[in-house]
Short mmCIF file of C-alpha atoms in Angstrom, two decimals:
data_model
loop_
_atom_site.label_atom_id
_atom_site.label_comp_id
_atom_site.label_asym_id
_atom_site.label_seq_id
_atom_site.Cartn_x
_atom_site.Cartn_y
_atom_site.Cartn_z
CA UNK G 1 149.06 157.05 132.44
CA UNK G 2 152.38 158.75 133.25
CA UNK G 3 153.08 159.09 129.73
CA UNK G 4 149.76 161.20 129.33
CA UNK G 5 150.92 163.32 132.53
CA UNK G 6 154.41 163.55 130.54
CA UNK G 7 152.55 164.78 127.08
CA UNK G 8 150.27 167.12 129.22
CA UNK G 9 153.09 168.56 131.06
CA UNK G 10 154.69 169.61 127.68
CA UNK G 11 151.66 170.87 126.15
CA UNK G 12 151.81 173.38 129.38
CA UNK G 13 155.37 174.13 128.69
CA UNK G 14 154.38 175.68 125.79
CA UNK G 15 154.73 173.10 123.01
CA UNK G 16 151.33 173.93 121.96
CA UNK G 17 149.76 176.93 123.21
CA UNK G 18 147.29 176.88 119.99
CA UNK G 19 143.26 177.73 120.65
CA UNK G 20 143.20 174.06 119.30
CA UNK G 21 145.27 172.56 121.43
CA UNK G 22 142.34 170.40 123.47
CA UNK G 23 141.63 168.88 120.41
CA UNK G 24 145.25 168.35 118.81
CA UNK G 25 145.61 166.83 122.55
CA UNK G 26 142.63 164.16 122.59
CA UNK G 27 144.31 163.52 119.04
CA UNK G 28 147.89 162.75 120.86
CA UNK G 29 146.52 160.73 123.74
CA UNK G 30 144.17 158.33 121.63
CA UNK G 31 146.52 155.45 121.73
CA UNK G 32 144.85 152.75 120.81
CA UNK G 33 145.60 150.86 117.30
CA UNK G 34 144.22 151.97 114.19
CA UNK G 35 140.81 149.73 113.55
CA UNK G 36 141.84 148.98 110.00
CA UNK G 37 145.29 147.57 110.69
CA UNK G 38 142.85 145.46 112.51
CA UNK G 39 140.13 144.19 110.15
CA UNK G 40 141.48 140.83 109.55
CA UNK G 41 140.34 139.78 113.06
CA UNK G 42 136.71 140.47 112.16
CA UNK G 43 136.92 137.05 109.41
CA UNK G 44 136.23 136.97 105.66
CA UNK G 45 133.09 138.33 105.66
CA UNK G 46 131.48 137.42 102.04
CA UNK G 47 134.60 136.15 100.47
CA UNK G 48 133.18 133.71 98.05
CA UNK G 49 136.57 131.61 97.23
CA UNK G 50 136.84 129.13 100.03
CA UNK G 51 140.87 129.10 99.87
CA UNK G 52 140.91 133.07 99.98
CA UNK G 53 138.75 132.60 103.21
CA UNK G 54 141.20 130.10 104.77
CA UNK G 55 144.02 132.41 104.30
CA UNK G 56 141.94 135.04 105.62
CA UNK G 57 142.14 133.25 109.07
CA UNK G 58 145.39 131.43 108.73
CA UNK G 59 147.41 134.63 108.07
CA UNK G 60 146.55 135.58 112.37
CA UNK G 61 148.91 133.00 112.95
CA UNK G 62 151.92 134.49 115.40
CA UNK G 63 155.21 134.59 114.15
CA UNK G 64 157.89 135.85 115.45
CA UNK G 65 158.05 140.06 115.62
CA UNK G 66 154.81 139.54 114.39
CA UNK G 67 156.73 139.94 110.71
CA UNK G 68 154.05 137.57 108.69
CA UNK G 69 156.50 136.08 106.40
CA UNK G 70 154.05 133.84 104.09
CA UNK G 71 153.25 133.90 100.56
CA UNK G 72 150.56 132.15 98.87
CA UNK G 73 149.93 130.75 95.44
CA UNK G 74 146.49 129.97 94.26
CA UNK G 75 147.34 129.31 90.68
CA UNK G 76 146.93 125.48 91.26
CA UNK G 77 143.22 124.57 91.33
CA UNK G 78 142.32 122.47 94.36
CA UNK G 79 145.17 122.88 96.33
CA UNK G 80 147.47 126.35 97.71
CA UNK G 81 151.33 126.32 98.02
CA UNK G 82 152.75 128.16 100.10
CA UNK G 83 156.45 130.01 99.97
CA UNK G 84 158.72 131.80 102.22
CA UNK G 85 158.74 135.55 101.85
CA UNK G 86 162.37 135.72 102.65
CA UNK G 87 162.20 139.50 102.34
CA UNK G 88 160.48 138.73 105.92
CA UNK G 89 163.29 137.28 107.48
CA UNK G 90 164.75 138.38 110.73
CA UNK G 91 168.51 137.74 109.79
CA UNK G 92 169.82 138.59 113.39
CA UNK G 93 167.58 137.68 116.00
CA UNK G 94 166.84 134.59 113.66
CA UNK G 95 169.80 133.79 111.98
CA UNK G 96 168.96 130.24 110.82
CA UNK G 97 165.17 130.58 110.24
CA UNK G 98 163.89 128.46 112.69
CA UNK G 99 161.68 130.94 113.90
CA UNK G 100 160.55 131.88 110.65
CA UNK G 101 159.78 128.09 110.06
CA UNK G 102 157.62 127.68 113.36
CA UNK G 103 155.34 130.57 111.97
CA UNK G 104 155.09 128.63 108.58
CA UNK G 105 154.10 125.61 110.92
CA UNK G 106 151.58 127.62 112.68
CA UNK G 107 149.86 129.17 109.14
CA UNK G 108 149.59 125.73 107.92
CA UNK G 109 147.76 124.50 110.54
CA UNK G 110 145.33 127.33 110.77
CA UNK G 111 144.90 126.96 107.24
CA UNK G 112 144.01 123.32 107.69
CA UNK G 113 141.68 124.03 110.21
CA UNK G 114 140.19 126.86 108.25
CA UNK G 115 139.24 124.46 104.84
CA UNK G 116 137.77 121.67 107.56
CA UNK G 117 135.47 124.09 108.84
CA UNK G 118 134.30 124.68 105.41
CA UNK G 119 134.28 120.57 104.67
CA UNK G 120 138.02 120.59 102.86
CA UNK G 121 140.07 118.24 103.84
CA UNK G 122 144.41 119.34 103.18
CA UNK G 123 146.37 116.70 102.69
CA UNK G 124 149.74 118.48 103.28
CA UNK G 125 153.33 118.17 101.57
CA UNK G 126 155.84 119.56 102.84
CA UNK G 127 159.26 120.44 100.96
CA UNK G 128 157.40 119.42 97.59
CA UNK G 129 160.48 120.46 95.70
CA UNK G 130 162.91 119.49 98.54
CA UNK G 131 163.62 121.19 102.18
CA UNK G 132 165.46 124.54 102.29
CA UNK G 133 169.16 124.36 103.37
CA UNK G 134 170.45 125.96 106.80
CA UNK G 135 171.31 129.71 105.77
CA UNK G 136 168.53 131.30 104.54
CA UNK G 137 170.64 133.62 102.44
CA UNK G 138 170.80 130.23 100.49
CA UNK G 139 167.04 129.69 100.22
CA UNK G 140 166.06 129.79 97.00
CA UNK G 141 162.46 130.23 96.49
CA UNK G 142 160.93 126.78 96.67
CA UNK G 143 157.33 125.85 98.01
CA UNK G 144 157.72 125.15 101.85
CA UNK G 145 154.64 123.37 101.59
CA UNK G 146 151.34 121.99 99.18
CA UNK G 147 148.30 121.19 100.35
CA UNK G 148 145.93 119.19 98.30
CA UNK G 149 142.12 120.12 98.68
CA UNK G 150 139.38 117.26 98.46
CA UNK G 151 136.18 116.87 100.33
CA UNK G 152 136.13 114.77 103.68
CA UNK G 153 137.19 117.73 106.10
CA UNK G 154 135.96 117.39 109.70
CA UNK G 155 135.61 120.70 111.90
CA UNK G 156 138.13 121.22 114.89
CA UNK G 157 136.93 121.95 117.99
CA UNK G 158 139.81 125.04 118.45
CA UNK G 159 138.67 126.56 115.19
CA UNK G 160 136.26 128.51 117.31
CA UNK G 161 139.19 130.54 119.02
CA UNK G 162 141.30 131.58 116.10
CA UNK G 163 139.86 134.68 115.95
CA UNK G 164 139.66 135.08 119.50
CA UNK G 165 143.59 134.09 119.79
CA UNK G 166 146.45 137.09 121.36
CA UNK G 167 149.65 137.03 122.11
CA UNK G 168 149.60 139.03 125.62
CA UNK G 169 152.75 141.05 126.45
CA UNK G 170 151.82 143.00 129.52
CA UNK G 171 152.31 142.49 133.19
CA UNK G 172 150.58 139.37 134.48
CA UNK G 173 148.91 138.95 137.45
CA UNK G 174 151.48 137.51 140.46
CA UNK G 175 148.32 137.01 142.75
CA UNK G 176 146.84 134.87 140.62
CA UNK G 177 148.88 132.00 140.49
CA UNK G 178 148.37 129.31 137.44
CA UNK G 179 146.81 125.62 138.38
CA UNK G 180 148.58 122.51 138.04
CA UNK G 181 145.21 121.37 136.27
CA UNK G 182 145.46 124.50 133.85
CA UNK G 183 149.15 123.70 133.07
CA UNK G 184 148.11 119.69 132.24
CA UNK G 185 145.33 121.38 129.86
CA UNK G 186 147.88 123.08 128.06
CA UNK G 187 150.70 120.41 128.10
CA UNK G 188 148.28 117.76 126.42
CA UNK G 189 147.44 118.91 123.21
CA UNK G 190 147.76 116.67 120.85
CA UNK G 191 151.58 116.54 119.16
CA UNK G 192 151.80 116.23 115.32
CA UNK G 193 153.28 112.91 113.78
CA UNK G 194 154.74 112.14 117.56
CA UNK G 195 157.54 114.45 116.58
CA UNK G 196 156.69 117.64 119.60
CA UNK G 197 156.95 117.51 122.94
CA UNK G 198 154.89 119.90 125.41
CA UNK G 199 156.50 120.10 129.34
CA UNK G 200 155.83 122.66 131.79
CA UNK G 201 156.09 123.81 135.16
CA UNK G 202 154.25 126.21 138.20
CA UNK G 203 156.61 125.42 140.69
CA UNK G 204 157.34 128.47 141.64
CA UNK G 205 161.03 128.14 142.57
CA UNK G 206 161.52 126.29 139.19
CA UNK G 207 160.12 129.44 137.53
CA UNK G 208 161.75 131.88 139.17
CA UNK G 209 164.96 130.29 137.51
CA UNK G 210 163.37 130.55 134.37
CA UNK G 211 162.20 133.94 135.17
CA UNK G 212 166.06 135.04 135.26
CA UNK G 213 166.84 133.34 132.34
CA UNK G 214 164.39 135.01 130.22
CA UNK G 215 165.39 138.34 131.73
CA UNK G 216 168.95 138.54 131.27
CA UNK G 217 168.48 136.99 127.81
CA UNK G 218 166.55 139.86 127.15
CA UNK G 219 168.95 142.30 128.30
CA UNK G 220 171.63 140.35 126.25
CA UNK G 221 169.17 141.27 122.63
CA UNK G 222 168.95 144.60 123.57
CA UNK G 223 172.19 145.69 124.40
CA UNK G 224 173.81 143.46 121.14
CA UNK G 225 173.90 146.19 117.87
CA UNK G 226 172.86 144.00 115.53
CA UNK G 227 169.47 142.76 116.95
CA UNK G 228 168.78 145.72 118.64
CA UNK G 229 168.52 147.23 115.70
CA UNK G 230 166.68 144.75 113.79
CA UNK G 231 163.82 145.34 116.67
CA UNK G 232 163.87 149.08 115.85
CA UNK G 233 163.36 148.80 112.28
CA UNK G 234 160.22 146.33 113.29
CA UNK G 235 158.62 149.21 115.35
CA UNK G 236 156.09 150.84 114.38
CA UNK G 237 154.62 153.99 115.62
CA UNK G 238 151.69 156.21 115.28
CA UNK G 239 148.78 155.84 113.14
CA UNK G 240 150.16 156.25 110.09
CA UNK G 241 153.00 153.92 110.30
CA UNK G 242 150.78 151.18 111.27
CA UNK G 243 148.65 151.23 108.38
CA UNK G 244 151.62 151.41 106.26
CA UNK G 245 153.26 148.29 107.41
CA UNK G 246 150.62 146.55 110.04
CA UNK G 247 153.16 143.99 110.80
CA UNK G 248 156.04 144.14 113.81
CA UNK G 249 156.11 145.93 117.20
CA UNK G 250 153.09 148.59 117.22
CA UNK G 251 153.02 151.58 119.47
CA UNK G 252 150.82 154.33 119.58
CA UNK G 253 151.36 155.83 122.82
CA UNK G 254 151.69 159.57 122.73
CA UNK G 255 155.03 159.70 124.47
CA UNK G 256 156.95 158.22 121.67
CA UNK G 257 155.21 159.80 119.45
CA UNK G 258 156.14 163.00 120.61
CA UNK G 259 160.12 162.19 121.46
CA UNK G 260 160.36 161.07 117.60
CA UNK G 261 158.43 164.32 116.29
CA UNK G 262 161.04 165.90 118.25
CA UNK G 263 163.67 163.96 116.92
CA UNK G 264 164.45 162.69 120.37
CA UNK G 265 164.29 159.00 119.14
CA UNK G 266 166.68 157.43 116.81
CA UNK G 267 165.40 154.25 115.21
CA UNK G 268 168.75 154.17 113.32
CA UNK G 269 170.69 154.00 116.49
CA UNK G 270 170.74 151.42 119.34
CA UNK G 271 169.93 153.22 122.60
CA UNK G 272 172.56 153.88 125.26
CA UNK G 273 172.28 151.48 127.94
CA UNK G 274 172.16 155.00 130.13
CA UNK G 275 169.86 156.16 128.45
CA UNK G 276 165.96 156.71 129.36
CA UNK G 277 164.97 154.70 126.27
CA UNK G 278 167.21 151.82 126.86
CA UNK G 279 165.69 151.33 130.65
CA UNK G 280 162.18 151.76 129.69
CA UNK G 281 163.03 149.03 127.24
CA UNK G 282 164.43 147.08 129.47
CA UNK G 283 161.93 147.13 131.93
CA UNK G 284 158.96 145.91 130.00
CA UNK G 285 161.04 142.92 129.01
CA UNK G 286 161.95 142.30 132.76
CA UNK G 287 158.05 142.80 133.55
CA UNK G 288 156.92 140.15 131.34
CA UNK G 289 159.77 137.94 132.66
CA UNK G 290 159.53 137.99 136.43
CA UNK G 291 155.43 138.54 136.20
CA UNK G 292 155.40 134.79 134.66
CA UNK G 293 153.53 132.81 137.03
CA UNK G 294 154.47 129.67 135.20
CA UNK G 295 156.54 128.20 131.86
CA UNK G 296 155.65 125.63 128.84
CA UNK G 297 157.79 124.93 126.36
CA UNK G 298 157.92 122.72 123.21
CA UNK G 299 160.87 120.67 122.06
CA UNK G 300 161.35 118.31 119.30
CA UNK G 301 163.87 115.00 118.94
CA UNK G 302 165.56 116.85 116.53
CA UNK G 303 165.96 120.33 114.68
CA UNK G 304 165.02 119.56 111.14
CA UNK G 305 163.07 122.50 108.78
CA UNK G 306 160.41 119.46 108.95
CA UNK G 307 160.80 119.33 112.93
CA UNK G 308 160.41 123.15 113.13
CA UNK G 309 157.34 123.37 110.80
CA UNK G 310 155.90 120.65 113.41
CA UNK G 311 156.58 122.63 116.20
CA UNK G 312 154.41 125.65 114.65
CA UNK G 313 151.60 123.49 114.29
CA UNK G 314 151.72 122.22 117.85
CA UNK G 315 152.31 126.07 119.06
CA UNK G 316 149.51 127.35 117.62
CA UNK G 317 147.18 124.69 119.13
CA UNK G 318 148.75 125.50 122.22
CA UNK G 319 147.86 128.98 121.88
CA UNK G 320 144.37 128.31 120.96
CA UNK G 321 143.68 125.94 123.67
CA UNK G 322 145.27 128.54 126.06
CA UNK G 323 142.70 130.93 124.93
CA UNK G 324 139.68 128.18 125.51
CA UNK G 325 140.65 127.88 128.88
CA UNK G 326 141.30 131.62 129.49
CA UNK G 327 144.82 131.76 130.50
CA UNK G 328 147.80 134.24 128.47
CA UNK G 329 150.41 132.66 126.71
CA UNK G 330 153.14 134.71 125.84
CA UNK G 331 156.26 133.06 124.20
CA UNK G 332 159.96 134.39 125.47
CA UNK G 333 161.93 133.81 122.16
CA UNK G 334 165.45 135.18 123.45
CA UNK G 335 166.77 132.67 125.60
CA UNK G 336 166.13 129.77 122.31
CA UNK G 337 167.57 132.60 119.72
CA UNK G 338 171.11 131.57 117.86
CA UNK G 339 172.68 134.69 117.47
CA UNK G 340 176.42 134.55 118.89
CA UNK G 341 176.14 136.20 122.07
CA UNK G 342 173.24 134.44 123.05
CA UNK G 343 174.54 131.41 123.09
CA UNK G 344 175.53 130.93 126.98
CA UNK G 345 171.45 131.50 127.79
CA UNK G 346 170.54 129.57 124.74
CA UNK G 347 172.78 126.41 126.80
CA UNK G 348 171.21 127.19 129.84
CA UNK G 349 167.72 127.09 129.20
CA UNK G 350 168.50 123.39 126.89
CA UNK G 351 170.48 122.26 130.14
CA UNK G 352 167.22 123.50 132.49
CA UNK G 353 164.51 122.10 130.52
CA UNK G 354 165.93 119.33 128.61
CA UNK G 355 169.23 118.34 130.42
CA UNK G 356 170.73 118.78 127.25
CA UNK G 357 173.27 120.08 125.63
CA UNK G 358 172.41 123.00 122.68
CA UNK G 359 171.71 121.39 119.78
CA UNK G 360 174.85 121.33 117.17
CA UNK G 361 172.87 119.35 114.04
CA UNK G 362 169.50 119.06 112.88
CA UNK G 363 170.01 115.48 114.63
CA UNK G 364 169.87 117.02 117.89
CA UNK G 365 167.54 117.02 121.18
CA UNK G 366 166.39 121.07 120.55
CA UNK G 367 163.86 123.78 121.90
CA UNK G 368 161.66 125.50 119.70
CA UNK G 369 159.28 127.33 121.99
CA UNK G 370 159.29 128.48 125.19
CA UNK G 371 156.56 130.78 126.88
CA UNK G 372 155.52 132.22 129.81
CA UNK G 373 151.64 131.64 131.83
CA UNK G 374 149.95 134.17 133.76
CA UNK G 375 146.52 136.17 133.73
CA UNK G 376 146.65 139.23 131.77
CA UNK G 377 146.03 142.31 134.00
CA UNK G 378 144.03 144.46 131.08
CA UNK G 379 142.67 143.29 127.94
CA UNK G 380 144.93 142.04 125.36
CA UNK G 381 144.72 143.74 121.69
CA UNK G 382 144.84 142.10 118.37
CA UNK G 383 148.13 142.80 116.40
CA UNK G 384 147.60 144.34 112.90
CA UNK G 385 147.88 142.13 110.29
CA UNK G 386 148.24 143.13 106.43
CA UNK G 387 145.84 142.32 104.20
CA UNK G 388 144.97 139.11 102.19
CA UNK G 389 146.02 140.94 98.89
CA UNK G 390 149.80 141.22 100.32
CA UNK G 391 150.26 137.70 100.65
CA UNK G 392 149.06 136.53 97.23
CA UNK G 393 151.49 135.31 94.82
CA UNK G 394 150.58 136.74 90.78
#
């Protein structure tokens, strides 16, 4: 609301003084997203080609900056590859494409779950054409995975919430707190090939450690040039800018809107850390951090691309089963992110939730997710996805 009050206070400055300015106003203050950036979330429809209406579903997986890095090859009868869209990559926030590699993980196994419900069973290959090396400005453009269609597939019970699924990143409630029963729900799914791990925790003074943690971290990917302005180029604002990309950080609230028409907002610039921008910033990530009424996280023995992909898979479910049970899951990526000056958080949280030390080799003890728990305090929106066309391989 105050950025409504803002907005209306300039229109009586005399920003627009127009006989249309109620209705250039109501135009302003709409800022919800655009319904077609959203249309993916209402299924397939009548798409007759049963792998076309897998993807369909499988490309709501989340991924991190919501930047949908998949691409899909159909050429193959009775089975679909799927690639890397390393044009998608988040080279400072994600520097070694782990992240990237948990969202592949978590499109797989949507996509598995999406054939079973039509009676297609995947048998899935990864790294068909061996597993990609540790820089991804090395990646060459290999399959990350093949699945092989045949009949046989049973429906999954979770299938029903894929389309129900979000990601929420508001304020939780703090007088709601988050069962020990609800936390066991969420910390049993079931891992894939025994290779991920799900802990957790609601004791409170245990969380309000990790609530620091997340916080600072957050601080630490704002104030550092180069991620902070890989976040920037992922927003997205207005209407029309939505449409255009319907991937990464959407906003639509009037405010912004206004300060960039203006040219009162630099995406090409980091903001000061005196500067308005730069604390409004700043305090949504420290709202989502130190509203979280409780933590899970997901950790594998090692840190191999084949240990990552597995920790998608297990996310997603996690995700899914959060939404059965009516709970908001909401992961906090910065503390488990390997750019440089991360690295003193990215210690601490291994040392607080694995007693471990970071992980040096794909050999070693890592962290792949971690997320916060709490009970949204407004609806959660979808995030706009592109649309199946964009991820098809010619």
């Amino acid at each position: 609301m105050d950025e409504r009050r803002n907005f209306v206070r300039l229109l009586g400055g005399g920003v627009v003084v127009a006989a249309g300015a109620v209705a250039l106003a109501t135009w302003w203050l709409h800022s919800d997203i655009p319904a077609a950036a959203l249309e993916i979330w209402n299924g397939p429809g009548n798409e007759p080609d049963p792998r076309r209406r897998a993807v369909a579903y499988a490309v709501t997986a989340p991924t991190a900056y919501n930047c949908q890095p998949w691409l899909v090859d159909l050429r193959e009868p009775d089975a679909i590859v799927l690639y890397c869209d390393r044009e998608r990559l988040l080279p400072e926030t994600d520097p070694y494409g782990r992240q990237a590699l948990i969202g592949h993980g978590a499109f797989i196994e949507l996509l598995g779950m999406a054939l079973a419900q039509q009676g297609i069973l995947a048998s899935v290959q990864l790294w068909p054409q061996g597993e990609l090396p540790s820089e991804p400005r090395q990646w060459p453009h290999i399959p990350v995975a093949r699945l092989r269609l045949s009949g046989g597939g049973a429906p999954d019970p979770l299938f029903a919430q894929v389309l129900r699924r979000r990601t929420p990143k508001q304020r939780f409630d703090m007088g709601r707190p988050v069962s020990a029963d609800m936390l066991q729900g969420l910390t049993a799914i079931a891992p894939v090939g025994g290779v991920v791990r799900a802990d957790g925790t609601v004791d409170m003074p245990r969380v309000r450690v990790l609530r620091k943690l997340c916080a600072a971290a957050a601080r630490v990917e704002i104030v550092t040039p180069g991620t902070a302005l890989e976040n920037l180029r992922m927003l997205r604002v207005g209407p029309q800018e939505i449409l255009e990309h319907r991937d990464g950080f959407s906003r639509n609230d009037p405010a912004l809107r206004l300060a960039i028409a203006f040219g009162q907002f630099d995406r090409n610039v980091p903001a000061p850390e005196d500067s308005e921008s730069f604390k409004e910033t700043l305090q949504v990530f420290e709202d989502q951090a130190h509203t979280a009424m409780g933590f899970v996280w997901l950790s594998t023995r090692g840190n191999s691309r084949t240990d990552q992909v597995a920790a998608g898979r297990a996310y997603v479910r996690q995700q899914l089963r959060a939404t059965e049970l009516g709970v908001g899951l909401h992961p906090m990526s910065q503390p488990l992110e390997e750019f440089a000056e991360m690295a003193p958080h990215h210690a601490a949280a291994h040392d607080l939730l694995l007693g471990a030390e970071p992980p040096r080799n794909a050999r070693s003890p890592t962290l792949q997710m971690m997320c916060r728990l709490g009970y949204p305090m407004a609806p959660v929106q979808a995030a706009p996805r592109r649309a199946i066309g964009d991820f098809m391989m010619a």
